[in-house]
PDB file of C-alpha atoms in Angstrom:
ATOM      1  CA  ILE A   8      39.938  -6.164 148.855  1.00  0.00           C
ATOM      2  CA  TYR A   9      36.817  -4.208 147.859  1.00  0.00           C
ATOM      3  CA  GLN A  10      36.415  -5.652 144.390  1.00  0.00           C
ATOM      4  CA  THR A  11      37.467  -9.185 145.335  1.00  0.00           C
ATOM      5  CA  SER A  12      35.175  -9.443 148.347  1.00  0.00           C
ATOM      6  CA  LYS A  13      32.278  -7.843 146.486  1.00  0.00           C
ATOM      7  CA  VAL A  14      32.454 -10.001 143.359  1.00  0.00           C
ATOM      8  CA  TYR A  15      33.501 -13.351 144.796  1.00  0.00           C
ATOM      9  CA  TRP A  16      32.051 -13.380 148.327  1.00  0.00           C
ATOM     10  CA  LEU A  17      29.243 -10.902 148.807  1.00  0.00           C
ATOM     11  CA  GLU A  18      27.384 -10.476 145.524  1.00  0.00           C
ATOM     12  CA  PRO A  19      26.815 -14.249 145.196  1.00  0.00           C
ATOM     13  CA  SER A  20      24.936 -13.990 148.517  1.00  0.00           C
ATOM     14  CA  PHE A  21      23.224 -10.604 148.246  1.00  0.00           C
ATOM     15  CA  GLY A  22      22.840 -10.306 144.468  1.00  0.00           C
ATOM     16  CA  GLN A  23      24.691  -8.319 141.819  1.00  0.00           C
ATOM     17  CA  GLY A  24      24.605  -4.583 142.466  1.00  0.00           C
ATOM     18  CA  ALA A  25      23.174  -5.048 145.969  1.00  0.00           C
ATOM     19  CA  VAL A  26      23.815  -2.124 148.312  1.00  0.00           C
ATOM     20  CA  ALA A  27      24.510  -4.504 151.216  1.00  0.00           C
ATOM     21  CA  ALA A  28      27.317  -6.175 149.253  1.00  0.00           C
ATOM     22  CA  GLN A  29      28.845  -2.782 148.403  1.00  0.00           C
ATOM     23  CA  LEU A  30      28.628  -1.595 152.022  1.00  0.00           C
ATOM     24  CA  LEU A  31      30.266  -4.706 153.455  1.00  0.00           C
ATOM     25  CA  ALA A  32      32.953  -4.762 150.756  1.00  0.00           C
ATOM     26  CA  SER A  33      33.872  -1.126 151.408  1.00  0.00           C
ATOM     27  CA  ALA A  34      34.094  -1.844 155.152  1.00  0.00           C
ATOM     28  CA  LEU A  35      36.377  -4.855 154.612  1.00  0.00           C
ATOM     29  CA  GLY A  36      38.600  -2.865 152.278  1.00  0.00           C
ATOM     30  CA  ASN A  37      38.833  -0.013 154.736  1.00  0.00           C
ATOM     31  CA  LEU A  38      39.692  -2.223 157.704  1.00  0.00           C
ATOM     32  CA  GLY A  39      42.473  -3.863 155.737  1.00  0.00           C
ATOM     33  CA  ALA A  40      43.911  -0.573 154.523  1.00  0.00           C
ATOM     34  CA  SER A  41      43.688   1.096 157.942  1.00  0.00           C
ATOM     35  CA  THR A  42      46.522  -1.005 159.382  1.00  0.00           C
ATOM     36  CA  ILE A  43      48.895   0.803 157.005  1.00  0.00           C
ATOM     37  CA  ARG A  44      47.163   4.122 156.499  1.00  0.00           C
ATOM     38  CA  VAL A  45      46.692   5.122 160.155  1.00  0.00           C
ATOM     39  CA  PRO A  46      50.394   5.092 161.168  1.00  0.00           C
ATOM     40  CA  THR A  47      51.360   6.974 158.009  1.00  0.00           C
ATOM     41  CA  GLU A  48      48.538   9.483 158.550  1.00  0.00           C
ATOM     42  CA  VAL A  49      49.666  10.095 162.137  1.00  0.00           C
ATOM     43  CA  VAL A  50      53.225  10.867 161.055  1.00  0.00           C
ATOM     44  CA  LYS A  51      52.107  12.913 158.043  1.00  0.00           C
ATOM     45  CA  THR A  52      49.681  15.000 160.082  1.00  0.00           C
ATOM     46  CA  ARG A  53      52.335  15.765 162.704  1.00  0.00           C
ATOM     47  CA  LEU A  54      54.825  16.831 160.038  1.00  0.00           C
ATOM     48  CA  GLN A  55      52.309  19.004 158.191  1.00  0.00           C
ATOM     49  CA  SER A  56      51.341  20.789 161.398  1.00  0.00           C
ATOM     50  CA  GLY A  57      54.950  21.822 161.947  1.00  0.00           C
ATOM     51  CA  GLY A  58      55.158  19.907 165.200  1.00  0.00           C
ATOM     52  CA  GLU A  59      58.140  17.858 164.029  1.00  0.00           C
ATOM     53  CA  GLU A  60      61.171  18.559 161.858  1.00  0.00           C
ATOM     54  CA  THR A  61      61.862  15.117 160.388  1.00  0.00           C
ATOM     55  CA  ILE A  62      60.153  11.752 160.041  1.00  0.00           C
ATOM     56  CA  VAL A  63      62.718  10.112 162.316  1.00  0.00           C
ATOM     57  CA  LYS A  64      62.274  12.676 165.100  1.00  0.00           C
ATOM     58  CA  CYS A  65      58.518  12.466 164.728  1.00  0.00           C
ATOM     59  CA  CYS A  66      58.557   8.682 165.164  1.00  0.00           C
ATOM     60  CA  GLN A  67      60.936   8.931 168.119  1.00  0.00           C
ATOM     61  CA  ASN A  68      58.730  11.492 169.851  1.00  0.00           C
ATOM     62  CA  ILE A  69      55.573   9.434 169.342  1.00  0.00           C
ATOM     63  CA  LEU A  70      57.295   6.328 170.716  1.00  0.00           C
ATOM     64  CA  ALA A  71      58.657   8.233 173.710  1.00  0.00           C
ATOM     65  CA  GLN A  72      55.329   9.829 174.602  1.00  0.00           C
ATOM     66  CA  ASP A  73      52.790   7.131 173.754  1.00  0.00           C
ATOM     67  CA  GLY A  74      54.693   3.959 172.845  1.00  0.00           C
ATOM     68  CA  PRO A  75      53.886   1.903 169.715  1.00  0.00           C
ATOM     69  CA  GLY A  76      50.199   2.586 170.269  1.00  0.00           C
ATOM     70  CA  GLY A  77      50.884   6.235 169.486  1.00  0.00           C
ATOM     71  CA  PHE A  78      51.138   5.369 165.801  1.00  0.00           C
ATOM     72  CA  PHE A  79      47.517   4.271 165.979  1.00  0.00           C
ATOM     73  CA  ARG A  80      46.402   7.384 167.821  1.00  0.00           C
ATOM     74  CA  GLY A  81      43.173   8.479 166.215  1.00  0.00           C
ATOM     75  CA  TYR A  82      42.413   4.989 164.883  1.00  0.00           C
ATOM     76  CA  VAL A  83      38.797   5.242 166.004  1.00  0.00           C
ATOM     77  CA  ALA A  84      38.534   8.734 164.514  1.00  0.00           C
ATOM     78  CA  PHE A  85      40.085   7.440 161.294  1.00  0.00           C
ATOM     79  CA  LEU A  86      37.532   4.643 161.025  1.00  0.00           C
ATOM     80  CA  ALA A  87      34.744   7.031 162.069  1.00  0.00           C
ATOM     81  CA  ARG A  88      35.682   9.131 159.045  1.00  0.00           C
ATOM     82  CA  ASP A  89      36.704   6.524 156.502  1.00  0.00           C
ATOM     83  CA  LEU A  90      34.081   3.826 157.059  1.00  0.00           C
ATOM     84  CA  PRO A  91      31.244   6.295 156.322  1.00  0.00           C
ATOM     85  CA  PHE A  92      33.362   7.938 153.623  1.00  0.00           C
ATOM     86  CA  ASP A  93      34.025   4.713 151.746  1.00  0.00           C
ATOM     87  CA  ALA A  94      30.462   3.529 152.240  1.00  0.00           C
ATOM     88  CA  ILE A  95      29.016   6.760 150.837  1.00  0.00           C
ATOM     89  CA  GLU A  96      31.557   7.053 148.019  1.00  0.00           C
ATOM     90  CA  PHE A  97      31.547   3.464 146.790  1.00  0.00           C
ATOM     91  CA  VAL A  98      27.819   2.856 147.204  1.00  0.00           C
ATOM     92  CA  GLY A  99      27.048   6.298 145.822  1.00  0.00           C
ATOM     93  CA  TYR A 100      29.215   5.732 142.769  1.00  0.00           C
ATOM     94  CA  GLU A 101      27.886   2.240 142.137  1.00  0.00           C
ATOM     95  CA  GLN A 102      24.255   3.302 142.469  1.00  0.00           C
ATOM     96  CA  ILE A 103      24.684   6.497 140.422  1.00  0.00           C
ATOM     97  CA  ARG A 104      26.453   4.468 137.755  1.00  0.00           C
ATOM     98  CA  ILE A 105      23.710   1.824 137.666  1.00  0.00           C
ATOM     99  CA  LEU A 106      21.005   4.494 137.471  1.00  0.00           C
ATOM    100  CA  TYR A 107      22.840   6.460 134.793  1.00  0.00           C
ATOM    101  CA  LEU A 108      23.641   3.333 132.804  1.00  0.00           C
ATOM    102  CA  THR A 109      20.055   2.111 132.945  1.00  0.00           C
ATOM    103  CA  SER A 110      18.592   5.514 132.081  1.00  0.00           C
ATOM    104  CA  ALA A 111      21.003   6.167 129.222  1.00  0.00           C
ATOM    105  CA  ALA A 112      20.492   2.743 127.673  1.00  0.00           C
ATOM    106  CA  ALA A 113      16.715   2.867 128.095  1.00  0.00           C
ATOM    107  CA  ALA A 114      16.537   6.303 126.481  1.00  0.00           C
ATOM    108  CA  VAL A 115      18.317   5.044 123.380  1.00  0.00           C
ATOM    109  CA  THR A 116      17.218   1.448 122.980  1.00  0.00           C
ATOM    110  CA  GLY A 117      14.552   0.804 125.601  1.00  0.00           C
ATOM    111  CA  SER A 118      16.945  -1.676 127.196  1.00  0.00           C
ATOM    112  CA  THR A 119      18.761  -1.692 130.535  1.00  0.00           C
ATOM    113  CA  VAL A 120      22.021  -2.845 128.946  1.00  0.00           C
ATOM    114  CA  GLY A 121      24.738  -0.338 128.098  1.00  0.00           C
ATOM    115  CA  GLN A 122      28.392   0.614 128.493  1.00  0.00           C
ATOM    116  CA  LEU A 123      29.760   3.876 129.809  1.00  0.00           C
ATOM    117  CA  THR A 124      32.734   5.686 128.332  1.00  0.00           C
ATOM    118  CA  GLY A 125      35.832   6.629 130.311  1.00  0.00           C
ATOM    119  CA  LEU A 126      34.657  10.253 130.418  1.00  0.00           C
ATOM    120  CA  GLU A 127      31.283   9.270 131.810  1.00  0.00           C
ATOM    121  CA  ASN A 128      32.890   7.102 134.489  1.00  0.00           C
ATOM    122  CA  SER A 129      35.189   9.992 135.382  1.00  0.00           C
ATOM    123  CA  LEU A 130      32.313  12.444 135.764  1.00  0.00           C
ATOM    124  CA  LEU A 131      30.304  10.037 137.902  1.00  0.00           C
ATOM    125  CA  GLY A 132      33.394   9.411 140.031  1.00  0.00           C
ATOM    126  CA  ALA A 133      33.874  13.161 140.477  1.00  0.00           C
ATOM    127  CA  ILE A 134      30.282  13.572 141.664  1.00  0.00           C
ATOM    128  CA  ALA A 135      30.592  10.707 144.132  1.00  0.00           C
ATOM    129  CA  GLY A 136      33.957  11.903 145.433  1.00  0.00           C
ATOM    130  CA  GLY A 137      32.983  15.559 145.778  1.00  0.00           C
ATOM    131  CA  LEU A 138      29.700  14.937 147.569  1.00  0.00           C
ATOM    132  CA  THR A 139      31.275  12.399 149.889  1.00  0.00           C
ATOM    133  CA  GLY A 140      34.099  14.792 150.699  1.00  0.00           C
ATOM    134  CA  ALA A 141      31.680  17.533 151.671  1.00  0.00           C
ATOM    135  CA  LEU A 142      29.496  15.269 153.822  1.00  0.00           C
ATOM    136  CA  THR A 143      32.419  13.780 155.742  1.00  0.00           C
ATOM    137  CA  THR A 144      34.394  16.985 156.350  1.00  0.00           C
ATOM    138  CA  PRO A 145      33.482  17.150 160.077  1.00  0.00           C
ATOM    139  CA  LEU A 146      34.775  13.605 160.536  1.00  0.00           C
ATOM    140  CA  ASP A 147      38.018  14.511 158.790  1.00  0.00           C
ATOM    141  CA  THR A 148      38.414  17.619 160.945  1.00  0.00           C
ATOM    142  CA  VAL A 149      38.102  15.532 164.101  1.00  0.00           C
ATOM    143  CA  ARG A 150      40.469  12.901 162.689  1.00  0.00           C
ATOM    144  CA  ALA A 151      43.123  15.507 161.885  1.00  0.00           C
ATOM    145  CA  ARG A 152      42.843  17.153 165.311  1.00  0.00           C
ATOM    146  CA  THR A 153      43.115  13.782 167.069  1.00  0.00           C
ATOM    147  CA  MET A 154      46.109  12.579 165.058  1.00  0.00           C
ATOM    148  CA  ASN A 155      47.872  15.914 165.365  1.00  0.00           C
ATOM    149  CA  GLU A 156      47.794  15.527 169.137  1.00  0.00           C
ATOM    150  CA  ALA A 157      49.667  12.199 169.024  1.00  0.00           C
ATOM    151  CA  GLY A 158      52.735  12.419 171.229  1.00  0.00           C
ATOM    152  CA  THR A 159      51.501  15.475 173.146  1.00  0.00           C
ATOM    153  CA  GLY A 160      50.679  13.775 176.421  1.00  0.00           C
ATOM    154  CA  GLU A 161      47.257  14.233 178.005  1.00  0.00           C
ATOM    155  CA  ALA A 162      45.664  15.880 174.971  1.00  0.00           C
ATOM    156  CA  SER A 163      46.527  12.851 172.861  1.00  0.00           C
ATOM    157  CA  ARG A 164      44.177  10.737 174.991  1.00  0.00           C
ATOM    158  CA  ARG A 165      41.121  12.830 174.231  1.00  0.00           C
ATOM    159  CA  GLY A 166      38.414  10.772 172.524  1.00  0.00           C
ATOM    160  CA  VAL A 167      36.585  11.374 169.239  1.00  0.00           C
ATOM    161  CA  VAL A 168      33.413  12.733 170.818  1.00  0.00           C
ATOM    162  CA  LYS A 169      35.252  15.080 173.190  1.00  0.00           C
ATOM    163  CA  THR A 170      37.428  16.337 170.346  1.00  0.00           C
ATOM    164  CA  ALA A 171      34.352  17.079 168.240  1.00  0.00           C
ATOM    165  CA  GLN A 172      32.725  18.884 171.169  1.00  0.00           C
ATOM    166  CA  LEU A 173      35.863  20.937 171.742  1.00  0.00           C
ATOM    167  CA  ILE A 174      36.032  22.029 168.090  1.00  0.00           C
ATOM    168  CA  TYR A 175      32.351  22.957 168.154  1.00  0.00           C
ATOM    169  CA  GLU A 176      32.755  24.948 171.369  1.00  0.00           C
ATOM    170  CA  GLU A 177      35.785  26.796 170.001  1.00  0.00           C
ATOM    171  CA  GLN A 178      34.664  27.448 166.420  1.00  0.00           C
ATOM    172  CA  GLY A 179      31.071  26.305 166.002  1.00  0.00           C
ATOM    173  CA  VAL A 180      29.730  24.424 162.985  1.00  0.00           C
ATOM    174  CA  ARG A 181      32.081  26.369 160.711  1.00  0.00           C
ATOM    175  CA  GLY A 182      35.034  24.858 162.557  1.00  0.00           C
ATOM    176  CA  LEU A 183      33.800  21.335 161.892  1.00  0.00           C
ATOM    177  CA  PHE A 184      33.459  22.142 158.189  1.00  0.00           C
ATOM    178  CA  ALA A 185      36.804  23.922 157.924  1.00  0.00           C
ATOM    179  CA  GLY A 186      38.336  23.310 154.496  1.00  0.00           C
ATOM    180  CA  VAL A 187      35.170  21.817 152.999  1.00  0.00           C
ATOM    181  CA  GLY A 188      35.727  23.542 149.635  1.00  0.00           C
ATOM    182  CA  PRO A 189      39.296  22.409 148.952  1.00  0.00           C
ATOM    183  CA  ARG A 190      38.549  18.954 150.398  1.00  0.00           C
ATOM    184  CA  SER A 191      35.507  18.464 148.150  1.00  0.00           C
ATOM    185  CA  LEU A 192      37.419  19.645 145.085  1.00  0.00           C
ATOM    186  CA  TRP A 193      40.402  17.442 145.861  1.00  0.00           C
ATOM    187  CA  LEU A 194      38.253  14.366 146.402  1.00  0.00           C
ATOM    188  CA  ALA A 195      36.235  15.089 143.276  1.00  0.00           C
ATOM    189  CA  LEU A 196      39.486  15.035 141.327  1.00  0.00           C
ATOM    190  CA  GLY A 197      40.504  11.887 143.183  1.00  0.00           C
ATOM    191  CA  GLY A 198      37.188  10.250 142.367  1.00  0.00           C
ATOM    192  CA  THR A 199      37.684  11.104 138.710  1.00  0.00           C
ATOM    193  CA  VAL A 200      41.032   9.330 138.557  1.00  0.00           C
ATOM    194  CA  PHE A 201      40.209   6.460 140.904  1.00  0.00           C
ATOM    195  CA  PHE A 202      36.896   5.335 139.465  1.00  0.00           C
ATOM    196  CA  SER A 203      37.877   5.772 135.819  1.00  0.00           C
ATOM    197  CA  SER A 204      40.989   3.693 136.542  1.00  0.00           C
ATOM    198  CA  LEU A 205      38.921   1.107 138.418  1.00  0.00           C
ATOM    199  CA  GLU A 206      36.547   0.690 135.488  1.00  0.00           C
ATOM    200  CA  ALA A 207      39.440   0.511 133.037  1.00  0.00           C
ATOM    201  CA  VAL A 208      41.078  -2.292 135.041  1.00  0.00           C
ATOM    202  CA  LYS A 209      37.754  -4.131 135.388  1.00  0.00           C
ATOM    203  CA  ASN A 210      37.183  -3.909 131.637  1.00  0.00           C
ATOM    204  CA  ALA A 211      40.716  -5.080 130.898  1.00  0.00           C
ATOM    205  CA  MET A 212      40.315  -8.091 133.183  1.00  0.00           C
ATOM    206  CA  SER A 213      36.868  -9.069 131.926  1.00  0.00           C
TER     207      SER A 213
END
Protein backbone atom coordinates (compact mmCIF):
# COMPACT_ATOMS: atom_id res chain seq x y z
CA ILE A 1 0.00 0.00 0.00
CA TYR A 2 2.81 2.42 0.91
CA GLN A 3 4.83 2.04 -2.26
CA THR A 4 1.83 1.79 -4.59
CA SER A 5 0.06 4.84 -3.20
CA LYS A 6 3.27 6.86 -3.06
CA VAL A 7 4.46 6.12 -6.60
CA TYR A 8 1.18 5.99 -8.50
CA TRP A 9 -1.13 8.36 -6.59
CA LEU A 10 0.73 10.81 -4.41
CA GLU A 11 4.08 11.61 -6.00
CA PRO A 12 2.44 12.58 -9.31
CA SER A 13 0.58 15.26 -7.30
CA PHE A 14 3.18 16.33 -4.75
CA GLY A 15 6.39 15.61 -6.65
CA GLN A 16 8.97 12.83 -6.43
CA GLY A 17 10.55 12.57 -3.00
CA ALA A 18 8.02 14.97 -1.46
CA VAL A 19 7.61 14.61 2.30
CA ALA A 20 3.83 15.09 2.01
CA ALA A 21 3.57 12.11 -0.35
CA GLN A 22 5.63 9.95 2.03
CA LEU A 23 3.54 10.99 5.05
CA LEU A 24 0.21 10.27 3.37
CA ALA A 25 1.45 6.97 1.92
CA SER A 26 2.66 5.77 5.32
CA ALA A 27 -0.71 6.70 6.86
CA LEU A 28 -2.65 4.80 4.18
CA GLY A 29 -0.43 1.76 4.59
CA ASN A 30 -0.84 1.83 8.34
CA LEU A 31 -4.63 2.15 8.24
CA GLY A 32 -4.86 -0.82 5.90
CA ALA A 33 -2.55 -2.98 7.99
CA SER A 34 -4.22 -2.05 11.29
CA THR A 35 -7.36 -4.05 10.50
CA ILE A 36 -5.25 -7.22 10.75
CA ARG A 37 -2.50 -6.17 13.12
CA VAL A 38 -4.65 -4.85 15.99
CA PRO A 39 -6.59 -8.08 16.70
CA THR A 40 -3.40 -10.14 16.51
CA GLU A 41 -1.57 -7.66 18.75
CA VAL A 42 -4.37 -7.82 21.34
CA VAL A 43 -4.20 -11.61 21.52
CA LYS A 44 -0.39 -11.67 21.45
CA THR A 45 -0.08 -9.09 24.21
CA ARG A 46 -2.51 -10.99 26.44
CA LEU A 47 -0.62 -14.25 25.93
CA GLN A 48 2.78 -12.67 26.56
CA SER A 49 1.57 -11.11 29.80
CA GLY A 50 0.60 -14.53 31.12
CA GLY A 51 -3.04 -13.56 31.39
CA GLU A 52 -4.18 -16.43 29.18
CA GLU A 53 -3.04 -20.01 28.66
CA THR A 54 -4.00 -20.60 25.03
CA ILE A 55 -5.06 -18.60 21.98
CA VAL A 56 -8.52 -20.18 22.03
CA LYS A 57 -9.13 -19.34 25.70
CA CYS A 58 -7.80 -15.84 25.15
CA CYS A 59 -10.23 -15.23 22.28
CA GLN A 60 -13.12 -16.70 24.26
CA ASN A 61 -12.38 -14.48 27.25
CA ILE A 62 -12.14 -11.34 25.13
CA LEU A 63 -15.45 -12.16 23.43
CA ALA A 64 -17.14 -12.89 26.75
CA GLN A 65 -15.93 -9.70 28.42
CA ASP A 66 -15.98 -7.14 25.60
CA GLY A 67 -17.60 -8.76 22.56
CA PRO A 68 -16.05 -8.58 19.06
CA GLY A 69 -14.97 -5.02 19.78
CA GLY A 70 -12.57 -6.39 22.37
CA PHE A 71 -10.26 -7.54 19.58
CA PHE A 72 -9.89 -3.90 18.62
CA ARG A 73 -9.26 -2.76 22.17
CA GLY A 74 -6.42 -0.29 22.02
CA TYR A 75 -7.07 0.55 18.36
CA VAL A 76 -6.69 4.26 19.04
CA ALA A 77 -3.53 3.61 21.06
CA PHE A 78 -2.22 1.42 18.24
CA LEU A 79 -2.76 4.16 15.68
CA ALA A 80 -1.40 6.77 18.11
CA ARG A 81 1.81 4.74 18.17
CA ASP A 82 2.04 3.43 14.63
CA LEU A 83 0.93 6.45 12.61
CA PRO A 84 3.73 8.60 14.09
CA PHE A 85 6.08 5.61 14.02
CA ASP A 86 5.56 4.91 10.33
CA ALA A 87 5.62 8.59 9.47
CA ILE A 88 8.93 9.13 11.28
CA GLU A 89 10.50 5.89 10.04
CA PHE A 90 9.48 6.06 6.39
CA VAL A 91 9.97 9.80 5.95
CA GLY A 92 13.18 9.67 7.97
CA TYR A 93 14.57 6.84 5.88
CA GLU A 94 13.55 8.41 2.58
CA GLN A 95 14.99 11.81 3.48
CA ILE A 96 18.21 10.38 4.98
CA ARG A 97 18.62 8.24 1.88
CA ILE A 98 18.08 11.20 -0.47
CA LEU A 99 20.53 13.34 1.49
CA TYR A 100 23.12 10.58 1.68
CA LEU A 101 22.70 9.70 -1.99
CA THR A 102 23.03 13.32 -3.07
CA SER A 103 26.02 13.99 -0.82
CA ALA A 104 27.85 10.81 -1.80
CA ALA A 105 27.33 11.35 -5.51
CA ALA A 106 28.24 15.04 -5.34
CA ALA A 107 31.43 14.28 -3.43
CA VAL A 108 32.60 11.90 -6.14
CA THR A 109 31.27 13.33 -9.38
CA GLY A 110 29.70 16.69 -8.55
CA SER A 111 26.36 15.20 -9.58
CA THR A 112 23.20 14.41 -7.62
CA VAL A 113 22.80 11.03 -9.33
CA GLY A 114 24.00 7.86 -7.62
CA GLN A 115 23.09 4.36 -6.45
CA LEU A 116 23.44 2.97 -2.96
CA THR A 117 24.67 -0.52 -2.17
CA GLY A 118 22.70 -3.04 -0.14
CA LEU A 119 24.97 -2.40 2.85
CA GLU A 120 24.39 1.33 2.68
CA ASN A 121 20.62 0.85 2.48
CA SER A 122 20.81 -1.49 5.47
CA LEU A 123 22.74 1.01 7.58
CA LEU A 124 20.38 3.85 6.72
CA GLY A 125 17.43 1.59 7.54
CA ALA A 126 19.00 0.74 10.90
CA ILE A 127 19.41 4.42 11.75
CA ALA A 128 15.82 5.21 10.80
CA GLY A 129 14.43 2.21 12.68
CA GLY A 130 16.48 2.72 15.84
CA LEU A 131 15.76 6.43 16.19
CA THR A 132 12.07 5.93 15.48
CA GLY A 133 11.89 3.14 18.04
CA ALA A 134 13.39 5.32 20.74
CA LEU A 135 11.15 8.31 19.99
CA THR A 136 7.94 6.28 19.98
CA THR A 137 8.62 4.12 23.05
CA PRO A 138 6.10 6.00 25.26
CA LEU A 139 3.39 5.40 22.66
CA ASP A 140 4.25 1.70 22.56
CA THR A 141 4.16 1.49 26.35
CA VAL A 142 0.66 2.96 26.41
CA ARG A 143 -0.42 0.68 23.55
CA ALA A 144 0.82 -2.43 25.36
CA ARG A 145 -0.85 -1.44 28.64
CA THR A 146 -4.15 -0.74 26.87
CA MET A 147 -4.17 -3.97 24.87
CA ASN A 148 -3.12 -6.03 27.87
CA GLU A 149 -6.24 -4.85 29.68
CA ALA A 150 -8.56 -6.20 26.96
CA GLY A 151 -11.09 -8.53 28.53
CA THR A 152 -10.52 -7.25 32.07
CA GLY A 153 -13.74 -5.32 32.49
CA GLU A 154 -13.67 -1.69 33.61
CA ALA A 155 -9.92 -1.25 33.18
CA SER A 156 -10.21 -2.24 29.53
CA ARG A 157 -12.30 0.88 28.89
CA ARG A 158 -9.62 3.28 30.05
CA GLY A 159 -8.59 5.67 27.27
CA VAL A 160 -5.15 6.41 25.82
CA VAL A 161 -4.65 9.67 27.69
CA LYS A 162 -5.77 8.26 31.05
CA THR A 163 -3.54 5.22 30.57
CA ALA A 164 -0.55 7.46 29.86
CA GLN A 165 -1.33 9.57 32.93
CA LEU A 166 -1.61 6.46 35.08
CA ILE A 167 1.78 5.13 33.92
CA TYR A 168 3.37 8.51 34.56
CA GLU A 169 1.84 8.75 38.03
CA GLU A 170 2.99 5.23 38.92
CA GLN A 171 6.47 5.21 37.38
CA GLY A 172 7.27 8.67 36.04
CA VAL A 173 9.00 9.36 32.72
CA ARG A 174 11.11 6.22 33.15
CA GLY A 175 7.93 4.14 33.08
CA LEU A 176 6.89 5.62 29.74
CA PHE A 177 10.32 4.80 28.30
CA ALA A 178 10.47 1.30 29.76
CA GLY A 179 12.32 -1.02 27.39
CA VAL A 180 13.64 1.78 25.17
CA GLY A 181 17.03 0.07 24.72
CA PRO A 182 15.84 -3.35 23.55
CA ARG A 183 13.04 -1.76 21.49
CA SER A 184 15.46 0.58 19.68
CA LEU A 185 17.90 -2.26 19.01
CA TRP A 186 15.16 -4.57 17.77
CA LEU A 187 13.71 -1.95 15.44
CA ALA A 188 17.16 -1.00 14.18
CA LEU A 189 17.64 -4.62 13.18
CA GLY A 190 14.16 -4.63 11.68
CA GLY A 191 14.91 -1.48 9.72
CA THR A 192 18.07 -3.09 8.38
CA VAL A 193 16.18 -6.07 6.98
CA PHE A 194 13.03 -4.23 5.91
CA PHE A 195 14.55 -1.33 4.02
CA SER A 196 17.32 -3.33 2.36
CA SER A 197 14.66 -5.80 1.20
CA LEU A 198 12.41 -2.95 0.04
CA GLU A 199 15.19 -1.45 -2.07
CA ALA A 200 16.10 -4.86 -3.47
CA VAL A 201 12.50 -5.47 -4.57
CA LYS A 202 12.25 -1.95 -6.04
CA ASN A 203 15.46 -2.49 -8.00
CA ALA A 204 14.30 -5.88 -9.23
CA MET A 205 10.99 -4.45 -10.43
CA SER A 206 12.49 -1.38 -12.10
